[in-house]
Amino acid sequence: MAGKNQTLGEFIIENQDSFKYTSGELSRLINSIRLAAKVVNHEVNKAGLVDITGAAGDINIQGEDQQKLDVYANDKFIQTLTKRNIVCGIASEEEDDFVAINSQDENNQNKYVVLIDPLDGSSNIDVNVSVGTIFSIFRRVTPAGTPVKLEDFLQKGSKQVAAGYVVYGTSTMLVYTTGDGVNGFTLNPAIGTFYLSHPNMTFPEDGNIYSVNEGNYLDFPLGIKKYIKYCQEEEGDRPYTSRYIGSLVSDFHRNMIKGGIYMYPKGSRNPNGKLRLLYECNPMAFLAEQANGKASDGYVRTMDVEPTELHQRVPFICGSRNMVDKAEEFMREFGE
Ligand code: AHM
Ligand code: MG
């Protein structure tokens, strides 16, 4: 039985059998993400010391090049997943193309691919504001033991077998789903162990927080402009509160706990929105739906959007079910 003293390691083992493919491969994969998250967390927590230890591009005290944290996080996740030989391919927001991992080797029966945004919201690092890692896991569609192909990564979000994020915040949390609800684990930094702190996380059906970069207001579709005005109107439980961190993981995390909506619509500067379907929107959409929330591009369910390229961008509206329904109503009525 899941209890609040349970560690992430124990939780993964205990829940392995409830997952429909029970080879243990997915459990090992999530364990590797847990490990890489701890390594990245350690580095992110030292970010403020950059003036003392040297800026990115400098040589550090051990004679190594200082890396930008997003590059560091990318390397750590890829290294961990590669060395432990548990995936056949990785696509990352930081890489132009996907990375195949021994996938041509016929002895390699690994069936999962991982898509990852290693350090999302990294512009927040310099000012000591939370950032996150987002991951999405699919079973490959091509046969095991053959070279992994683009089609293994360009799958609809509804095919995800697991997704999650790590938020490096006032405390560090790993939140994930394997399609059976959403659970959150908080890192005890003193002993490096994640504990189940937020079992069965769910979005409240209604909320009173809206999160959007209102600096882009004039550029937004009419439906979104009208919805924002609706959020600001004095009527019933409105006006809502505006909260925007500019770090998707943190905005999502707060909205899931308190009830709210996150929006990154399209505009002339970002004709398809800013966020990436495969690395940001799909995993967050899977988590949202598993937590009784909702995610769409304003018209179509995010997880039903057919991907056409690795770095594809889509408009993204995500959060409490009734709030997303309302925003969609405005999009249908007023459109672009
Ligand atoms: P990034 O992948 O370059 O870090 O960009 C993604 C981030 C999201 O975390 C955040 O919600 C959004 O960009 C903020 O964008 P903006 O500064 O345009 O509001
Ligand atoms: Mg990102």
Short mmCIF file of C-alpha atoms and ligand atoms in Angstrom, two decimals:
data_model
loop_
_atom_site.label_atom_id
_atom_site.label_comp_id
_atom_site.label_asym_id
_atom_site.label_seq_id
_atom_site.Cartn_x
_atom_site.Cartn_y
_atom_site.Cartn_z
CA MET A 1 0.00 0.00 0.00
CA ALA A 2 1.37 3.41 -1.00
CA GLY A 3 2.22 5.36 2.13
CA LYS A 4 3.86 8.69 2.71
CA ASN A 5 7.06 7.07 4.03
CA GLN A 6 7.51 5.09 0.87
CA THR A 7 10.60 5.83 -1.21
CA LEU A 8 10.44 6.20 -4.98
CA GLY A 9 12.55 3.05 -5.33
CA GLU A 10 10.06 1.04 -3.25
CA PHE A 11 7.10 2.57 -5.09
CA ILE A 12 8.53 1.62 -8.49
CA ILE A 13 9.03 -2.01 -7.43
CA GLU A 14 5.64 -2.25 -5.76
CA ASN A 15 3.81 -0.83 -8.77
CA GLN A 16 5.68 -2.74 -11.44
CA ASP A 17 3.08 -5.50 -11.56
CA SER A 18 0.18 -3.12 -12.10
CA PHE A 19 1.81 -1.99 -15.35
CA LYS A 20 0.64 -3.97 -18.33
CA TYR A 21 4.11 -4.76 -19.75
CA THR A 22 5.90 -6.21 -16.75
CA SER A 23 9.38 -7.03 -17.97
CA GLY A 24 10.87 -4.57 -15.46
CA GLU A 25 12.41 -2.56 -18.29
CA LEU A 26 10.20 0.48 -17.68
CA SER A 27 10.97 0.34 -13.96
CA ARG A 28 14.68 0.33 -14.68
CA LEU A 29 14.19 3.24 -17.04
CA ILE A 30 12.37 5.33 -14.45
CA ASN A 31 15.07 4.43 -11.94
CA SER A 32 17.68 5.83 -14.32
CA ILE A 33 15.73 9.05 -14.71
CA ARG A 34 15.58 9.27 -10.92
CA LEU A 35 19.36 8.90 -10.76
CA ALA A 36 20.08 11.51 -13.47
CA ALA A 37 17.61 13.90 -11.80
CA LYS A 38 19.61 13.72 -8.57
CA VAL A 39 22.86 14.49 -10.38
CA VAL A 40 21.31 17.44 -12.23
CA ASN A 41 19.65 18.67 -9.04
CA HIS A 42 23.04 18.79 -7.34
CA GLU A 43 24.43 20.95 -10.14
CA VAL A 44 21.34 23.21 -10.40
CA ASN A 45 21.57 23.92 -6.68
CA LYS A 46 25.10 25.22 -7.14
CA ALA A 47 24.09 27.58 -9.96
CA GLY A 48 24.32 30.69 -7.78
CA LEU A 49 27.98 29.95 -7.13
CA VAL A 50 28.78 30.53 -10.77
CA ASP A 51 30.57 33.82 -10.05
CA ILE A 52 32.81 31.99 -7.64
CA THR A 53 33.43 28.81 -9.59
CA GLY A 54 33.46 30.46 -13.02
CA ALA A 55 30.90 31.20 -15.73
CA ALA A 56 29.92 28.89 -18.57
CA GLY A 57 32.77 28.71 -21.07
CA ASP A 58 35.47 29.21 -18.39
CA ILE A 59 37.81 26.50 -17.20
CA ASN A 60 36.92 25.31 -13.69
CA ILE A 61 39.24 24.47 -10.84
CA GLN A 62 39.65 20.87 -11.96
CA GLY A 63 40.73 22.12 -15.38
CA GLU A 64 37.39 21.11 -16.95
CA ASP A 65 35.32 23.40 -19.16
CA GLN A 66 32.34 24.91 -17.32
CA GLN A 67 29.18 23.94 -19.14
CA LYS A 68 25.92 25.75 -19.41
CA LEU A 69 23.47 23.97 -17.14
CA ASP A 70 21.09 23.01 -19.93
CA VAL A 71 23.95 21.38 -21.83
CA TYR A 72 25.09 19.70 -18.61
CA ALA A 73 21.59 18.36 -17.92
CA ASN A 74 21.29 17.10 -21.50
CA ASP A 75 24.61 15.26 -21.26
CA LYS A 76 23.76 13.72 -17.88
CA PHE A 77 20.38 12.36 -18.95
CA ILE A 78 21.75 11.00 -22.23
CA GLN A 79 24.83 9.49 -20.54
CA THR A 80 22.80 7.83 -17.79
CA LEU A 81 20.28 6.32 -20.18
CA THR A 82 22.99 5.24 -22.63
CA LYS A 83 25.39 3.69 -20.11
CA ARG A 84 22.68 1.67 -18.42
CA ASN A 85 21.62 0.33 -21.80
CA ILE A 86 17.87 0.49 -21.24
CA VAL A 87 16.56 2.54 -24.15
CA CYS A 88 17.09 2.20 -27.88
CA GLY A 89 16.86 5.91 -28.64
CA ILE A 90 16.60 9.37 -27.15
CA ALA A 91 15.34 12.62 -28.65
CA SER A 92 16.16 15.81 -26.79
CA GLU A 93 15.15 19.42 -27.14
CA GLU A 94 18.89 20.15 -27.03
CA GLU A 95 19.78 17.90 -29.99
CA ASP A 96 19.00 18.50 -33.67
CA ASP A 97 18.32 14.84 -34.35
CA PHE A 98 17.45 11.79 -32.27
CA VAL A 99 20.26 9.66 -30.82
CA ALA A 100 20.16 5.93 -31.57
CA ILE A 101 21.61 3.68 -28.86
CA ASN A 102 22.99 0.40 -30.16
CA SER A 103 19.63 -0.02 -31.82
CA GLN A 104 21.08 -1.80 -34.85
CA ASP A 105 22.45 -4.55 -32.61
CA GLU A 106 20.14 -7.55 -32.90
CA ASN A 107 20.95 -8.53 -29.32
CA ASN A 108 19.55 -5.21 -28.16
CA GLN A 109 15.96 -5.96 -27.27
CA ASN A 110 15.32 -2.58 -25.60
CA LYS A 111 11.89 -1.39 -26.65
CA TYR A 112 11.58 2.10 -25.22
CA VAL A 113 12.44 5.52 -26.60
CA VAL A 114 12.67 8.62 -24.41
CA LEU A 115 11.96 12.21 -25.42
CA ILE A 116 13.30 14.79 -23.04
CA ASP A 117 13.57 18.49 -22.35
CA PRO A 118 16.57 18.29 -20.01
CA LEU A 119 16.29 21.76 -18.47
CA ASP A 120 13.14 23.66 -19.30
CA GLY A 121 12.83 27.33 -18.42
CA SER A 122 16.61 27.63 -18.19
CA SER A 123 16.53 31.42 -18.58
CA ASN A 124 15.25 31.39 -14.97
CA ILE A 125 18.48 29.89 -13.65
CA ASP A 126 20.38 33.18 -13.52
CA VAL A 127 17.76 34.65 -11.19
CA ASN A 128 17.32 31.68 -8.85
CA VAL A 129 13.84 30.74 -10.06
CA SER A 130 12.67 27.13 -10.45
CA VAL A 131 13.39 25.13 -13.59
CA GLY A 132 12.50 21.59 -14.57
CA THR A 133 13.17 18.47 -16.60
CA ILE A 134 10.33 16.99 -18.67
CA PHE A 135 10.30 13.43 -20.06
CA SER A 136 8.07 11.28 -22.22
CA ILE A 137 8.39 7.54 -22.87
CA PHE A 138 7.05 5.45 -25.78
CA ARG A 139 7.43 1.87 -26.92
CA ARG A 140 9.20 1.82 -30.27
CA VAL A 141 7.00 0.90 -33.24
CA THR A 142 9.80 -0.64 -35.32
CA PRO A 143 11.02 -4.12 -34.30
CA ALA A 144 13.56 -4.50 -31.47
CA GLY A 145 17.07 -5.23 -32.69
CA THR A 146 16.73 -3.07 -35.82
CA PRO A 147 17.89 0.57 -36.17
CA VAL A 148 15.55 2.97 -34.41
CA LYS A 149 13.76 5.31 -36.83
CA LEU A 150 12.11 8.74 -36.80
CA GLU A 151 8.68 7.08 -36.70
CA ASP A 152 9.54 5.62 -33.28
CA PHE A 153 9.63 9.20 -31.95
CA LEU A 154 6.85 10.77 -34.01
CA GLN A 155 4.02 9.05 -32.16
CA LYS A 156 0.85 10.66 -30.93
CA GLY A 157 0.85 11.62 -27.26
CA SER A 158 -1.95 9.14 -26.60
CA LYS A 159 0.60 6.35 -27.19
CA GLN A 160 2.84 7.43 -24.29
CA VAL A 161 3.47 4.74 -21.69
CA ALA A 162 4.91 7.11 -19.11
CA ALA A 163 5.68 10.80 -18.67
CA GLY A 164 6.81 13.08 -15.90
CA TYR A 165 8.83 16.02 -14.75
CA VAL A 166 11.34 17.02 -12.15
CA VAL A 167 10.91 20.46 -10.63
CA TYR A 168 14.06 21.94 -9.13
CA GLY A 169 12.29 24.33 -6.80
CA THR A 170 12.28 25.25 -3.14
CA SER A 171 12.36 21.50 -2.83
CA THR A 172 13.07 19.12 -5.67
CA MET A 173 10.22 16.88 -6.77
CA LEU A 174 9.80 14.10 -9.29
CA VAL A 175 6.22 13.74 -10.53
CA TYR A 176 5.28 11.01 -12.99
CA THR A 177 2.59 8.78 -14.42
CA THR A 178 2.60 5.37 -16.08
CA GLY A 179 -1.07 5.76 -17.01
CA ASP A 180 -2.41 4.89 -13.58
CA GLY A 181 -2.70 8.30 -11.91
CA VAL A 182 -0.02 10.82 -10.99
CA ASN A 183 2.28 10.60 -7.99
CA GLY A 184 4.77 13.13 -6.66
CA PHE A 185 7.99 12.40 -4.76
CA THR A 186 10.04 14.95 -2.83
CA LEU A 187 13.81 14.69 -2.55
CA ASN A 188 15.33 14.63 0.90
CA PRO A 189 18.64 16.25 -0.07
CA ALA A 190 20.39 15.17 3.11
CA ILE A 191 20.23 11.51 2.13
CA GLY A 192 19.48 11.77 -1.60
CA THR A 193 16.20 9.84 -1.42
CA PHE A 194 12.86 10.70 -3.06
CA TYR A 195 9.84 10.05 -0.81
CA LEU A 196 6.21 9.77 -1.88
CA SER A 197 4.88 13.12 -0.66
CA HIS A 198 1.96 13.72 -3.07
CA PRO A 199 0.07 10.47 -3.80
CA ASN A 200 -2.69 10.56 -6.45
CA MET A 201 -2.29 14.18 -7.51
CA THR A 202 -5.34 15.71 -9.20
CA PHE A 203 -6.24 19.09 -10.65
CA PRO A 204 -9.22 20.66 -8.92
CA GLU A 205 -12.01 20.73 -11.56
CA ASP A 206 -12.22 24.52 -11.25
CA GLY A 207 -9.50 26.97 -10.40
CA ASN A 208 -8.88 30.66 -10.05
CA ILE A 209 -5.36 31.09 -11.43
CA TYR A 210 -4.52 31.92 -15.04
CA SER A 211 -0.93 31.71 -16.28
CA VAL A 212 -0.01 33.36 -19.55
CA ASN A 213 2.66 35.77 -20.77
CA GLU A 214 0.39 38.83 -21.00
CA GLY A 215 3.23 40.83 -22.57
CA ASN A 216 2.20 39.08 -25.79
CA TYR A 217 -1.48 40.03 -25.35
CA LEU A 218 -1.83 42.17 -28.49
CA ASP A 219 -0.46 39.29 -30.54
CA PHE A 220 -2.87 36.64 -29.19
CA PRO A 221 -5.81 35.09 -31.11
CA LEU A 222 -9.11 36.87 -30.43
CA GLY A 223 -10.48 33.81 -28.57
CA ILE A 224 -7.60 33.99 -26.06
CA LYS A 225 -7.93 37.78 -25.66
CA LYS A 226 -11.63 37.38 -24.89
CA TYR A 227 -10.91 34.52 -22.46
CA ILE A 228 -8.32 36.64 -20.62
CA LYS A 229 -10.89 39.44 -20.30
CA TYR A 230 -13.36 36.85 -18.98
CA CYS A 231 -10.75 35.81 -16.34
CA GLN A 232 -10.44 39.46 -15.29
CA GLU A 233 -14.18 40.25 -15.12
CA GLU A 234 -15.80 40.77 -11.76
CA GLU A 235 -18.48 38.11 -11.66
CA GLY A 236 -19.07 35.01 -9.49
CA ASP A 237 -15.66 33.63 -8.45
CA ARG A 238 -13.88 36.03 -10.81
CA PRO A 239 -11.60 37.92 -11.27
CA TYR A 240 -9.04 35.13 -11.22
CA THR A 241 -5.49 35.63 -10.02
CA SER A 242 -2.69 35.91 -12.56
CA ARG A 243 0.49 33.91 -11.85
CA TYR A 244 3.20 33.36 -14.45
CA ILE A 245 6.64 32.03 -13.60
CA GLY A 246 7.76 31.46 -17.18
CA SER A 247 8.86 27.95 -16.28
CA LEU A 248 6.28 25.50 -17.61
CA VAL A 249 6.98 22.81 -15.03
CA SER A 250 6.54 25.21 -12.12
CA ASP A 251 3.43 26.89 -13.54
CA PHE A 252 1.89 23.47 -14.23
CA HIS A 253 2.86 22.13 -10.80
CA ARG A 254 1.27 25.07 -8.99
CA ASN A 255 -1.87 24.92 -11.13
CA MET A 256 -2.26 21.19 -10.50
CA ILE A 257 -2.08 21.70 -6.74
CA LYS A 258 -4.17 24.87 -6.54
CA GLY A 259 -6.37 24.76 -9.65
CA GLY A 260 -5.57 26.89 -12.68
CA ILE A 261 -4.94 27.16 -16.40
CA TYR A 262 -1.69 27.61 -18.35
CA MET A 263 -1.73 29.03 -21.88
CA TYR A 264 0.92 29.53 -24.55
CA PRO A 265 -1.10 30.55 -27.60
CA LYS A 266 0.14 31.28 -31.07
CA GLY A 267 0.95 34.78 -32.27
CA SER A 268 2.69 36.45 -35.18
CA ARG A 269 6.09 35.98 -33.53
CA ASN A 270 5.31 32.34 -32.68
CA PRO A 271 2.92 31.23 -35.45
CA ASN A 272 2.55 27.76 -33.89
CA GLY A 273 3.06 28.80 -30.28
CA LYS A 274 6.41 28.42 -28.56
CA LEU A 275 6.24 25.08 -26.79
CA ARG A 276 7.35 21.82 -28.37
CA LEU A 277 4.74 19.12 -28.87
CA LEU A 278 7.03 16.18 -28.19
CA TYR A 279 9.25 17.44 -25.37
CA GLU A 280 6.89 19.74 -23.46
CA CYS A 281 3.21 19.55 -24.42
CA ASN A 282 2.62 15.80 -24.79
CA PRO A 283 4.17 14.79 -21.47
CA MET A 284 2.38 17.59 -19.63
CA ALA A 285 -0.88 16.67 -21.39
CA PHE A 286 -0.54 13.02 -20.31
CA LEU A 287 0.08 14.11 -16.71
CA ALA A 288 -2.83 16.57 -16.89
CA GLU A 289 -5.29 13.96 -18.15
CA GLN A 290 -4.08 11.41 -15.62
CA ALA A 291 -4.67 14.06 -12.94
CA ASN A 292 -8.22 14.75 -14.08
CA GLY A 293 -7.18 17.89 -15.98
CA LYS A 294 -7.18 18.64 -19.68
CA ALA A 295 -4.82 19.83 -22.45
CA SER A 296 -5.51 21.06 -25.96
CA ASP A 297 -4.28 23.41 -28.68
CA GLY A 298 -7.52 25.36 -28.31
CA TYR A 299 -9.50 23.04 -30.56
CA VAL A 300 -7.88 19.58 -30.59
CA ARG A 301 -6.77 17.39 -27.69
CA THR A 302 -2.96 17.75 -27.45
CA MET A 303 -2.44 13.97 -27.30
CA ASP A 304 -4.35 13.53 -30.59
CA VAL A 305 -2.14 15.91 -32.57
CA GLU A 306 -0.25 13.94 -35.23
CA PRO A 307 3.46 14.80 -34.95
CA THR A 308 5.25 15.58 -38.20
CA GLU A 309 8.68 16.66 -36.97
CA LEU A 310 10.80 16.30 -33.85
CA HIS A 311 10.89 19.96 -32.86
CA GLN A 312 7.32 20.79 -33.84
CA ARG A 313 5.63 23.57 -31.86
CA VAL A 314 1.94 23.77 -30.96
CA PRO A 315 -0.29 26.22 -29.08
CA PHE A 316 -0.89 24.83 -25.58
CA ILE A 317 -3.74 25.27 -23.12
CA CYS A 318 -3.60 23.03 -20.07
CA GLY A 319 -5.00 22.78 -16.57
CA SER A 320 -8.22 22.41 -14.61
CA ARG A 321 -10.86 20.75 -16.76
CA ASN A 322 -13.60 23.38 -16.52
CA MET A 323 -11.17 26.22 -17.18
CA VAL A 324 -9.75 24.57 -20.31
CA ASP A 325 -13.33 23.83 -21.48
CA LYS A 326 -14.15 27.53 -21.10
CA ALA A 327 -11.03 28.68 -22.98
CA GLU A 328 -11.91 26.27 -25.80
CA GLU A 329 -15.43 27.69 -25.89
CA PHE A 330 -13.96 31.17 -26.46
CA MET A 331 -11.62 29.81 -29.16
CA ARG A 332 -14.54 28.14 -30.95
CA GLU A 333 -16.66 31.30 -30.74
CA PHE A 334 -14.04 33.97 -31.56
CA GLY A 335 -11.20 31.97 -33.13
CA GLU A 336 -8.15 33.76 -34.45
P1 AHM B 1 12.66 26.82 -23.13
O1 AHM B 1 12.43 25.40 -23.55
O2 AHM B 1 13.53 27.57 -24.11
O3 AHM B 1 13.16 26.90 -21.71
O4 AHM B 1 11.24 27.55 -23.23
C1 AHM B 1 10.15 26.99 -22.61
C2 AHM B 1 9.64 27.92 -21.55
C3 AHM B 1 8.54 27.36 -20.70
O5 AHM B 1 9.04 26.70 -19.57
C4 AHM B 1 7.81 28.61 -20.32
O6 AHM B 1 6.49 28.36 -19.93
C5 AHM B 1 7.90 29.45 -21.53
O7 AHM B 1 9.07 29.03 -22.21
C6 AHM B 1 8.04 30.90 -21.23
O8 AHM B 1 8.14 31.60 -22.42
P2 AHM B 1 7.99 33.19 -22.45
O9 AHM B 1 9.22 33.73 -21.82
O10 AHM B 1 7.89 33.52 -23.91
O11 AHM B 1 6.74 33.54 -21.70
MG MG B 2 11.85 23.70 -23.02
#
